[in-house]
Short mmCIF file of C-alpha atoms and ligand atoms in Angstrom, two decimals:
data_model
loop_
_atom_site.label_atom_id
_atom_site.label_comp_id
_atom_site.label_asym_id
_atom_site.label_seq_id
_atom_site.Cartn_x
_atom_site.Cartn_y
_atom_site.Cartn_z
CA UNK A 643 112.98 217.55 118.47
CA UNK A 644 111.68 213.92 119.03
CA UNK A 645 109.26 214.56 116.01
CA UNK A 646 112.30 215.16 113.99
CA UNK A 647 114.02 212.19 115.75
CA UNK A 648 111.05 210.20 114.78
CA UNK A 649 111.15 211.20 111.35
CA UNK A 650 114.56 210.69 110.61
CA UNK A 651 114.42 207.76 111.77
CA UNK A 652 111.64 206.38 109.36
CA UNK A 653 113.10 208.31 106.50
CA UNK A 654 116.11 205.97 107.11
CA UNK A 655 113.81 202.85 107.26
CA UNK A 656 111.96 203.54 104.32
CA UNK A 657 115.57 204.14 102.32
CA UNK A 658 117.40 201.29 103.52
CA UNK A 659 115.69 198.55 102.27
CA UNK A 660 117.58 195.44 104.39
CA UNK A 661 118.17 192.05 103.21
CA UNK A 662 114.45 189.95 103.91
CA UNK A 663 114.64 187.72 106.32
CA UNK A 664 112.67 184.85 104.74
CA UNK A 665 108.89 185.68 104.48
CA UNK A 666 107.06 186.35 107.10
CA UNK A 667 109.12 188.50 110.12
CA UNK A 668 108.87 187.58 113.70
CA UNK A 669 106.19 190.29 114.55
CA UNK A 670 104.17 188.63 112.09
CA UNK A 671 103.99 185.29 113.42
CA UNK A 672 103.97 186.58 116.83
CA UNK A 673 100.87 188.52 115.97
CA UNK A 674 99.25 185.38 114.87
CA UNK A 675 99.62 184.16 118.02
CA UNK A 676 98.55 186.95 120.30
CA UNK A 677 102.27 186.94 121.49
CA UNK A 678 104.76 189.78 122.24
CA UNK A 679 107.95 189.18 120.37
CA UNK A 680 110.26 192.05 120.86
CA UNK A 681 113.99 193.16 122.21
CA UNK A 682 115.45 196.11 124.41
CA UNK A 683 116.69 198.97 122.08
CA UNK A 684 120.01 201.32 122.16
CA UNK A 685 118.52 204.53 121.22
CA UNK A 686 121.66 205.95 120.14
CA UNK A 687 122.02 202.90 117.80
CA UNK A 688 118.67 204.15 116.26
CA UNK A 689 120.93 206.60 114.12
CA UNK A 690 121.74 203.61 111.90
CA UNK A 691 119.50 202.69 109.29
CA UNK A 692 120.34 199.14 109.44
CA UNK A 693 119.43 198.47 112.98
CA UNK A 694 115.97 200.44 112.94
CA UNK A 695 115.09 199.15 109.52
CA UNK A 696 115.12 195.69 111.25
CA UNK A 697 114.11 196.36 114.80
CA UNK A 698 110.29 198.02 112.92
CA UNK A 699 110.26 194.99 110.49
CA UNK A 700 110.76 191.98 112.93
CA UNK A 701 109.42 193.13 115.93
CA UNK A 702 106.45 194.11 117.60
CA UNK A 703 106.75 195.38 121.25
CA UNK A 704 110.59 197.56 122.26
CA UNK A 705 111.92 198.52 125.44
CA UNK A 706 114.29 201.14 125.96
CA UNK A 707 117.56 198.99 126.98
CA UNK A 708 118.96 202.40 129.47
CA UNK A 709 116.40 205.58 128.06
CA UNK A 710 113.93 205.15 130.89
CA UNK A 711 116.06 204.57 133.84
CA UNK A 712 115.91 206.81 136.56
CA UNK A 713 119.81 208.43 136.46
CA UNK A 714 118.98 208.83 132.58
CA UNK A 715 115.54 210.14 132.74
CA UNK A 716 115.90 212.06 136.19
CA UNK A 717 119.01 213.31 136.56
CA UNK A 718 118.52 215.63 138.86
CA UNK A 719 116.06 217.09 141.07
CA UNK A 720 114.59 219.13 139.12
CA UNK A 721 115.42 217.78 135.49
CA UNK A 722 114.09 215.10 133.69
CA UNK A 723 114.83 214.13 130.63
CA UNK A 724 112.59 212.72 127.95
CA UNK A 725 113.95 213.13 124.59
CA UNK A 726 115.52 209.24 124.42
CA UNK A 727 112.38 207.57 125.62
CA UNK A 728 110.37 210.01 123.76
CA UNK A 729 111.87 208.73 120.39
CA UNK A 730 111.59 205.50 121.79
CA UNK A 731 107.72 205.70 121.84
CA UNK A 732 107.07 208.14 118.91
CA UNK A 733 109.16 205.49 117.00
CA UNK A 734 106.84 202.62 118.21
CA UNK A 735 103.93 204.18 117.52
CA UNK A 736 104.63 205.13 113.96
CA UNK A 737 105.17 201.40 113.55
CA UNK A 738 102.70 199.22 115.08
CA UNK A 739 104.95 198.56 118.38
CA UNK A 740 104.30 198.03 121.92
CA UNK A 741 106.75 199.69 124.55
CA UNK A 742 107.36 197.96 127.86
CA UNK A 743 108.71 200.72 130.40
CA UNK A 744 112.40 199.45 132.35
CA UNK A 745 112.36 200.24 134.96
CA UNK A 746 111.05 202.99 137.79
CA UNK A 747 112.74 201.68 140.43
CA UNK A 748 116.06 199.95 140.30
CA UNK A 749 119.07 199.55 143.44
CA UNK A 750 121.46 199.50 140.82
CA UNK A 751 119.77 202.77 138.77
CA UNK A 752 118.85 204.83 142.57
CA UNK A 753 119.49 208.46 141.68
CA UNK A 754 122.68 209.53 143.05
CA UNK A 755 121.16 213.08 144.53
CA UNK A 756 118.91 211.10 146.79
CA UNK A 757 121.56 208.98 148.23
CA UNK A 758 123.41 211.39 150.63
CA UNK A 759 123.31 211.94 154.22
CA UNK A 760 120.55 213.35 155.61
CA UNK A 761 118.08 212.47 153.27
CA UNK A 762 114.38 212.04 154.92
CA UNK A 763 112.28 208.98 154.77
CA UNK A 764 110.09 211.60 153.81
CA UNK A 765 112.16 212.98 151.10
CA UNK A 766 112.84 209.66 149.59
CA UNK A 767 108.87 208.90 149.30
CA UNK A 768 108.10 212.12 148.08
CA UNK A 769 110.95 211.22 145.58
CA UNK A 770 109.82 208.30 144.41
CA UNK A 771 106.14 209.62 144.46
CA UNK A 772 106.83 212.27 141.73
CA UNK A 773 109.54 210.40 139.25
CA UNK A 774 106.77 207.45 139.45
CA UNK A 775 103.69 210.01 139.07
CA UNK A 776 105.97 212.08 136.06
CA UNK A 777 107.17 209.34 134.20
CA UNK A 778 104.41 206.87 134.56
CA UNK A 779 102.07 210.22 134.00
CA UNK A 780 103.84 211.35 131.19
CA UNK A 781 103.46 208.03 128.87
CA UNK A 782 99.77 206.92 130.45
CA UNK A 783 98.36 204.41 127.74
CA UNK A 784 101.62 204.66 125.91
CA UNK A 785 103.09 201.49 127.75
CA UNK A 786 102.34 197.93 127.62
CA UNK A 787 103.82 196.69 130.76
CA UNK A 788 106.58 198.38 133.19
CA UNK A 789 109.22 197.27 135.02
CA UNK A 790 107.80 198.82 138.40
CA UNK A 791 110.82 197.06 140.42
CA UNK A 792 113.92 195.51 138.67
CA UNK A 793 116.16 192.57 140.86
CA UNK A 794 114.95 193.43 144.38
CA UNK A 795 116.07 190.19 145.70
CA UNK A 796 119.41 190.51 147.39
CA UNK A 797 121.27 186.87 145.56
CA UNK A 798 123.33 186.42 148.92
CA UNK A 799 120.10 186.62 151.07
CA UNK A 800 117.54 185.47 149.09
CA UNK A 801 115.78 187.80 150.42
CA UNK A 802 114.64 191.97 149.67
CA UNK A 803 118.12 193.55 149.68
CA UNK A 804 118.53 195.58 153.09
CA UNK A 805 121.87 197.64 151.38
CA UNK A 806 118.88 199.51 148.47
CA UNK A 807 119.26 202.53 148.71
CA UNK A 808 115.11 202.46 148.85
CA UNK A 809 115.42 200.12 151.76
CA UNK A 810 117.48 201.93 153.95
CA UNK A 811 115.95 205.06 153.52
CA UNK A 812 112.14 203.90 153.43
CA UNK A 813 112.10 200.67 154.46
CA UNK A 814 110.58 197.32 153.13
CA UNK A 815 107.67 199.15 152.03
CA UNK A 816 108.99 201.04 149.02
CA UNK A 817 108.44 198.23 146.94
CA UNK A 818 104.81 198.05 147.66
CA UNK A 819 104.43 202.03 147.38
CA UNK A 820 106.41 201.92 143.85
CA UNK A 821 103.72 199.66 142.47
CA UNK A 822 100.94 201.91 144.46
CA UNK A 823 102.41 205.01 142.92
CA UNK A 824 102.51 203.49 139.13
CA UNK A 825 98.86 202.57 139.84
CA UNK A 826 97.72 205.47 140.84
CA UNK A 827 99.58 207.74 138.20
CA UNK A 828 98.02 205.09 135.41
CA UNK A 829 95.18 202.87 136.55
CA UNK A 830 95.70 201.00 133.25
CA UNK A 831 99.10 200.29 133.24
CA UNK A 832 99.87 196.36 133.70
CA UNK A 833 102.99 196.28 136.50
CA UNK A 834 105.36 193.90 136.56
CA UNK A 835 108.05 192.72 139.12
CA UNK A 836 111.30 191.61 136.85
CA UNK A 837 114.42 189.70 137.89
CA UNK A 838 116.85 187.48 137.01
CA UNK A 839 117.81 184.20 137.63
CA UNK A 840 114.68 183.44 139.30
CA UNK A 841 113.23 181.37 136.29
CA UNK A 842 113.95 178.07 137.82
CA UNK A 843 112.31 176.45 141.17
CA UNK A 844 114.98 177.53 144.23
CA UNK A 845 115.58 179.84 147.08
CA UNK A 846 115.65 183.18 144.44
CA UNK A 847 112.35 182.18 142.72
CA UNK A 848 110.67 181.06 146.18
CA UNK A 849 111.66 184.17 147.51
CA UNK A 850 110.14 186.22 144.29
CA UNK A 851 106.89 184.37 144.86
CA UNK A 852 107.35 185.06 148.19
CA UNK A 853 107.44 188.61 147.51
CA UNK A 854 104.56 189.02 144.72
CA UNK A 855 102.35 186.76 147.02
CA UNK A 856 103.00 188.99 150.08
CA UNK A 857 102.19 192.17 147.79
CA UNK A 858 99.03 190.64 146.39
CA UNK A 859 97.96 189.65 150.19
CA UNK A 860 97.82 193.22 150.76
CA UNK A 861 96.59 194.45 147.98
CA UNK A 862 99.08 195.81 145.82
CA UNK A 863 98.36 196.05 142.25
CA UNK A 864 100.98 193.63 140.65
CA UNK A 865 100.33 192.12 137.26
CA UNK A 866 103.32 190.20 135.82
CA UNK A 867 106.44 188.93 136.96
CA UNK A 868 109.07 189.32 134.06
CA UNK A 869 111.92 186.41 134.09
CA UNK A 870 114.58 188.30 132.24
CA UNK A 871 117.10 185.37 131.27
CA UNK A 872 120.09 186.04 130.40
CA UNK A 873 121.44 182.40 130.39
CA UNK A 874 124.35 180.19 128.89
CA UNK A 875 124.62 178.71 125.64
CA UNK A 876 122.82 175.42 126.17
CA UNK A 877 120.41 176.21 128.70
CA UNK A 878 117.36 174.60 128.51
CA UNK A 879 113.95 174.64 130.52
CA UNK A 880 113.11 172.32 132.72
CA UNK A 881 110.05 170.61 134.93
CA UNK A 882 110.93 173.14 137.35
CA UNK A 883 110.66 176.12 135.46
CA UNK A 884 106.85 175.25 134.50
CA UNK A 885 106.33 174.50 138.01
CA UNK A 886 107.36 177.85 138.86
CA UNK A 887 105.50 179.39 136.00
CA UNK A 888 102.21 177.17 137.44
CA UNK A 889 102.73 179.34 140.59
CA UNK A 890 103.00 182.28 139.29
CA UNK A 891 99.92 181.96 136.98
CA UNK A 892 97.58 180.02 140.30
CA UNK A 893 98.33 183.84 141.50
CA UNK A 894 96.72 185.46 138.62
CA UNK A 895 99.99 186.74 137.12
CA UNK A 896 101.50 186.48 133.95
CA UNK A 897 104.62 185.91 132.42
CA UNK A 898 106.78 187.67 129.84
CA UNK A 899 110.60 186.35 129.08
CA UNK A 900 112.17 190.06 129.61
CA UNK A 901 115.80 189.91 128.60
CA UNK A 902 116.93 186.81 126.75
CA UNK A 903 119.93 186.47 125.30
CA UNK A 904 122.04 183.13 125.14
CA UNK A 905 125.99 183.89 126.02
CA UNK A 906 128.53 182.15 123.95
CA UNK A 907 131.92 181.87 124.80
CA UNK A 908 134.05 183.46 121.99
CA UNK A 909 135.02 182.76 119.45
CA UNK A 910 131.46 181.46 118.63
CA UNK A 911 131.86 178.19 116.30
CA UNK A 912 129.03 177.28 113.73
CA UNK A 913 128.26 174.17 116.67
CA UNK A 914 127.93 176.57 119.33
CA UNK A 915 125.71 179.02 117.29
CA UNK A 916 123.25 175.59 116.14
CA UNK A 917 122.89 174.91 119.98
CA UNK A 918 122.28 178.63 120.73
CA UNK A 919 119.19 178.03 118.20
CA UNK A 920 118.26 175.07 120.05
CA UNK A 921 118.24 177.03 123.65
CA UNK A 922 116.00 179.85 121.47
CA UNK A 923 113.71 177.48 120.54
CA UNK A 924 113.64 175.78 123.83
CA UNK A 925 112.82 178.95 125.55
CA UNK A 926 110.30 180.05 122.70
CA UNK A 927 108.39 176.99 122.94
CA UNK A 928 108.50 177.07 126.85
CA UNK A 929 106.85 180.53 126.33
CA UNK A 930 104.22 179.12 123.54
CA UNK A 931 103.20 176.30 126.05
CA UNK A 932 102.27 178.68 129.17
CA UNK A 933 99.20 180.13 128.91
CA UNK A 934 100.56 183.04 131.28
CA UNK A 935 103.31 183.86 129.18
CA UNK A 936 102.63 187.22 127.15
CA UNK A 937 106.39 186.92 125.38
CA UNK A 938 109.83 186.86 124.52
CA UNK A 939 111.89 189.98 124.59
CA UNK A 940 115.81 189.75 123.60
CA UNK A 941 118.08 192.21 125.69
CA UNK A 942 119.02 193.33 122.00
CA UNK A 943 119.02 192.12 119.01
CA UNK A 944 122.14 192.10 116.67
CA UNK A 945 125.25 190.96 118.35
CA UNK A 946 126.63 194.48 117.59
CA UNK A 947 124.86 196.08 120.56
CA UNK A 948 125.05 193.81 123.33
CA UNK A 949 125.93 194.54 126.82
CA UNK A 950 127.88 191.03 127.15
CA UNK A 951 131.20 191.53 126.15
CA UNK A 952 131.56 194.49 128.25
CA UNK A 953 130.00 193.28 131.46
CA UNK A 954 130.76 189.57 130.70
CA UNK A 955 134.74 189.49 129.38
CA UNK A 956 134.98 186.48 126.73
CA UNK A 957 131.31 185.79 125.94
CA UNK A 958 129.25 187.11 123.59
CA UNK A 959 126.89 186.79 120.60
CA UNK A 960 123.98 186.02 122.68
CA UNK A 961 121.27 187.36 120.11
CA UNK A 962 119.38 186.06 117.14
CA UNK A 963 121.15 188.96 114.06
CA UNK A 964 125.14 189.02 114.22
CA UNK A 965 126.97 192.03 114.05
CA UNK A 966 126.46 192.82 110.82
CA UNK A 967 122.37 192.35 111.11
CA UNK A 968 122.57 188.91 109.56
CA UNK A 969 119.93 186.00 110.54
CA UNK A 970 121.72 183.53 112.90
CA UNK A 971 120.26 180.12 113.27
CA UNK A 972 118.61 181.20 116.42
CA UNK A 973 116.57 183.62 114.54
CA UNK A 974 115.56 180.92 111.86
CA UNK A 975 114.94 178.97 115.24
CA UNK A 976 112.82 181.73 116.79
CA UNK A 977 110.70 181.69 113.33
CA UNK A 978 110.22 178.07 113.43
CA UNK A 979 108.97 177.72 116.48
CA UNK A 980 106.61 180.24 116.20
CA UNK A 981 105.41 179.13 112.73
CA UNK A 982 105.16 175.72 113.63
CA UNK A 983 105.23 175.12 117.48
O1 G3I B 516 126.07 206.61 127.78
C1 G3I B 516 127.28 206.58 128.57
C2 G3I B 516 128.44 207.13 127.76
O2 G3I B 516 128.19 208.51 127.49
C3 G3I B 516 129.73 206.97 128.56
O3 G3I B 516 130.82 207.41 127.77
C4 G3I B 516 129.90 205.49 128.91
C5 G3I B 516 131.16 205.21 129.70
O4 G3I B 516 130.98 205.70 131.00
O5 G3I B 516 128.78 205.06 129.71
C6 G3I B 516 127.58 205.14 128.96
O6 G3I B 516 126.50 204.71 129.76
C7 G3I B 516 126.50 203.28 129.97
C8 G3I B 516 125.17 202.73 129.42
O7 G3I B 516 125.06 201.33 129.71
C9 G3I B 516 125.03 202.93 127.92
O8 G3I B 516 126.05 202.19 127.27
C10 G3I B 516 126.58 203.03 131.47
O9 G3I B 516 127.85 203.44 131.93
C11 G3I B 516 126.38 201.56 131.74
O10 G3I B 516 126.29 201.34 133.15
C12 G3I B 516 125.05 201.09 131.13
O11 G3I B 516 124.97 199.70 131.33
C13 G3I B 516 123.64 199.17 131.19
C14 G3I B 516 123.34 198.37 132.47
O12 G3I B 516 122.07 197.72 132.35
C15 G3I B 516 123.30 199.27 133.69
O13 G3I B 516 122.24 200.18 133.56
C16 G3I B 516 123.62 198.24 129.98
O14 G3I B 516 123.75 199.00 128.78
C17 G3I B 516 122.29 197.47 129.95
O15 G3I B 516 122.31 196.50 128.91
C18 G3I B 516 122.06 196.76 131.29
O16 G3I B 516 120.79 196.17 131.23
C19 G3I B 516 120.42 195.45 132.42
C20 G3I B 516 118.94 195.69 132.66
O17 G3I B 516 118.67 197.08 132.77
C21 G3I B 516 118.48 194.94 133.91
N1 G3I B 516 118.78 193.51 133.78
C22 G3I B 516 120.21 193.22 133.51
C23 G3I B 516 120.64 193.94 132.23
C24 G3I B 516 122.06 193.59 131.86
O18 G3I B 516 122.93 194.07 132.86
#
């Protein structure tokens, strides 16, 4: 099934020939530059020849924006299933892409069947122990970096939040066991913590670093922190967040930009879509000045699949193609700051 997925898929590629964006695509420069350039894809949105024509041609590392997540992937018990993420990868493969894997172990994403009455501290580890070991198992070498834990950090507390499902039923160890568990069901696999708003210096990124320090003190095998982004039109980095990338990187971690988009309010005017290209460029030359930083991911990549107007009423076109698969200035930005920064 996922060979004929896969298939399809590059059958559509190779007959759709897309409008060129200018010369040289973002993978290539990226490439150049040793850099991960790459944006979370709707597999379902893989079915149009358009969007997979220009995900293969401009980037060069995918994740799966919802394939890999436990209630998608593990349903139940006793069912997992594979064919999304399995399309995901094939697809990657056949073109020269890296896959980051989001995300094992998520609050938000805890499978409903575990969170009922009853349930064992025992039974939850022994959960977590074989969806880690299956999935992790299942694409060993096949992933560049995953998402062992996604936004741990409670944003009331600033602290690990105590209402997980994880928590509650394991305790503040599960976060340490997740990464144990990915380790141990792929020695080579690079794991990363991910979260958002923690990208500037404050009580969310001290407690990350917090967190990833305490892990590293024991000797849990943590390799990246992901900063996934998902900011204003406007933003712009700061002193602060290289300070908080220095800290990061004096731990022996790196860096990747996991989800950026840049939120406009609607509708978005041709000055609000030439300072979205200045926040892309700000962000991609942030990433081209750390050392630690491995890359820039968007959380999409054409304003037609975007999780922002649903979850965020009135904003949108946050990402570098427009709905119709276009080149916005913060694409041309992307390319010029990677070309020339
Ligand atoms: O596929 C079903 C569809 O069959 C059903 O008809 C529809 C209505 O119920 O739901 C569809 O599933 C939705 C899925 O997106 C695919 O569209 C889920 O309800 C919805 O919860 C899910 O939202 C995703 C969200 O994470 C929660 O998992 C968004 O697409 C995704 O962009 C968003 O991504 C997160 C990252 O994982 C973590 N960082 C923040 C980022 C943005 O929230």
């Amino acid at each position: 099934m996922a060979r004929s997925g896969v298939i399809a898929t590059l059958v559509a590629i190779l007959a759709f020939s897309i409008a060129p964006c200018s010369a040289q695509p973002l993978r290539a420069l990226a490439d150049a530059r040793d850099l991960y350039i790459g944006a979370a894809v709707s597999i379902p949105a893989l079915d149009s020849p358009e969007y997979a024509a220009l995900l293969v041609q401009q980037y060069n590392v995918v994740v799966a924006e919802n394939a890999f997540k436990w209630n998608n992937i593990h349903p139940a018990p006793d069912t997992y299933n594979f064919a999304e993420a399995d399309r995901l990868v094939a697809l990657a493969r056949s073109a020269g892409m890296a896959v980051r894997g989001h995300t094992l172990i998520w609050d938000q994403d805890a499978p409903a069947w575990l969170d009922l009455p009853g349930v064992t501290q025992q039974q939850a580890i022994t959960a977590m122990r074989s969806h880690i070991y299956r999935v992790v198992g299942r694409y060993r070498g096949q992933i560049a970096a995953w998402d062992v834990v996604n936004e741990a950090i409670d944003d009331a507390t600033m602290a690990p939040r105590t209402n997980s499902v994880w928590y509650r039923l394991i305790g503040p160890d599960y976060i340490a066991m997740a990464f144990r568990f990915a380790h141990e069901a792929d020695p080579e696999a690079v794991l990363y913590y991910n979260d958002t708003r923690t990208e500037d210096l404050g009580p969310k990124s001290d407690a990350v670093f917090e967190l990833v320090s305490g892990l590293l003190a024991e000797g849990v095998p943590v390799h990246g922190v992901g900063w996934q982004m998902h900011v204003e039109n406007g933003f712009r980095t700061t002193v602060d967040h290289r300070a908080n990338a220095a800290r990061l990187a004096a731990l022996g971690l790196e860096l990747t930009i996991t989800e950026l988009d840049v939120r406009i309010l609607l509708p978005a005017s041709e000055a609000a879509l030439e300072v979205q290209a200045e926040t892309y460029a700000n962000v991609m030359e942030f990433c081209l000045d750390e050392a630690s930083c491995r890359g820039v991911l968007t959380w999409g990549f054409t304003d037609r699949f975007s999780w922002i107007p649903t979850f965020i009423p009135g904003w949108g076109a946050g990402l570098p193609f427009d709905e119709n698969y276009r080149p916005k200035p913060a694409y041309e930005a992307l390319r010029d700051r990677l070309l020339n920064g």
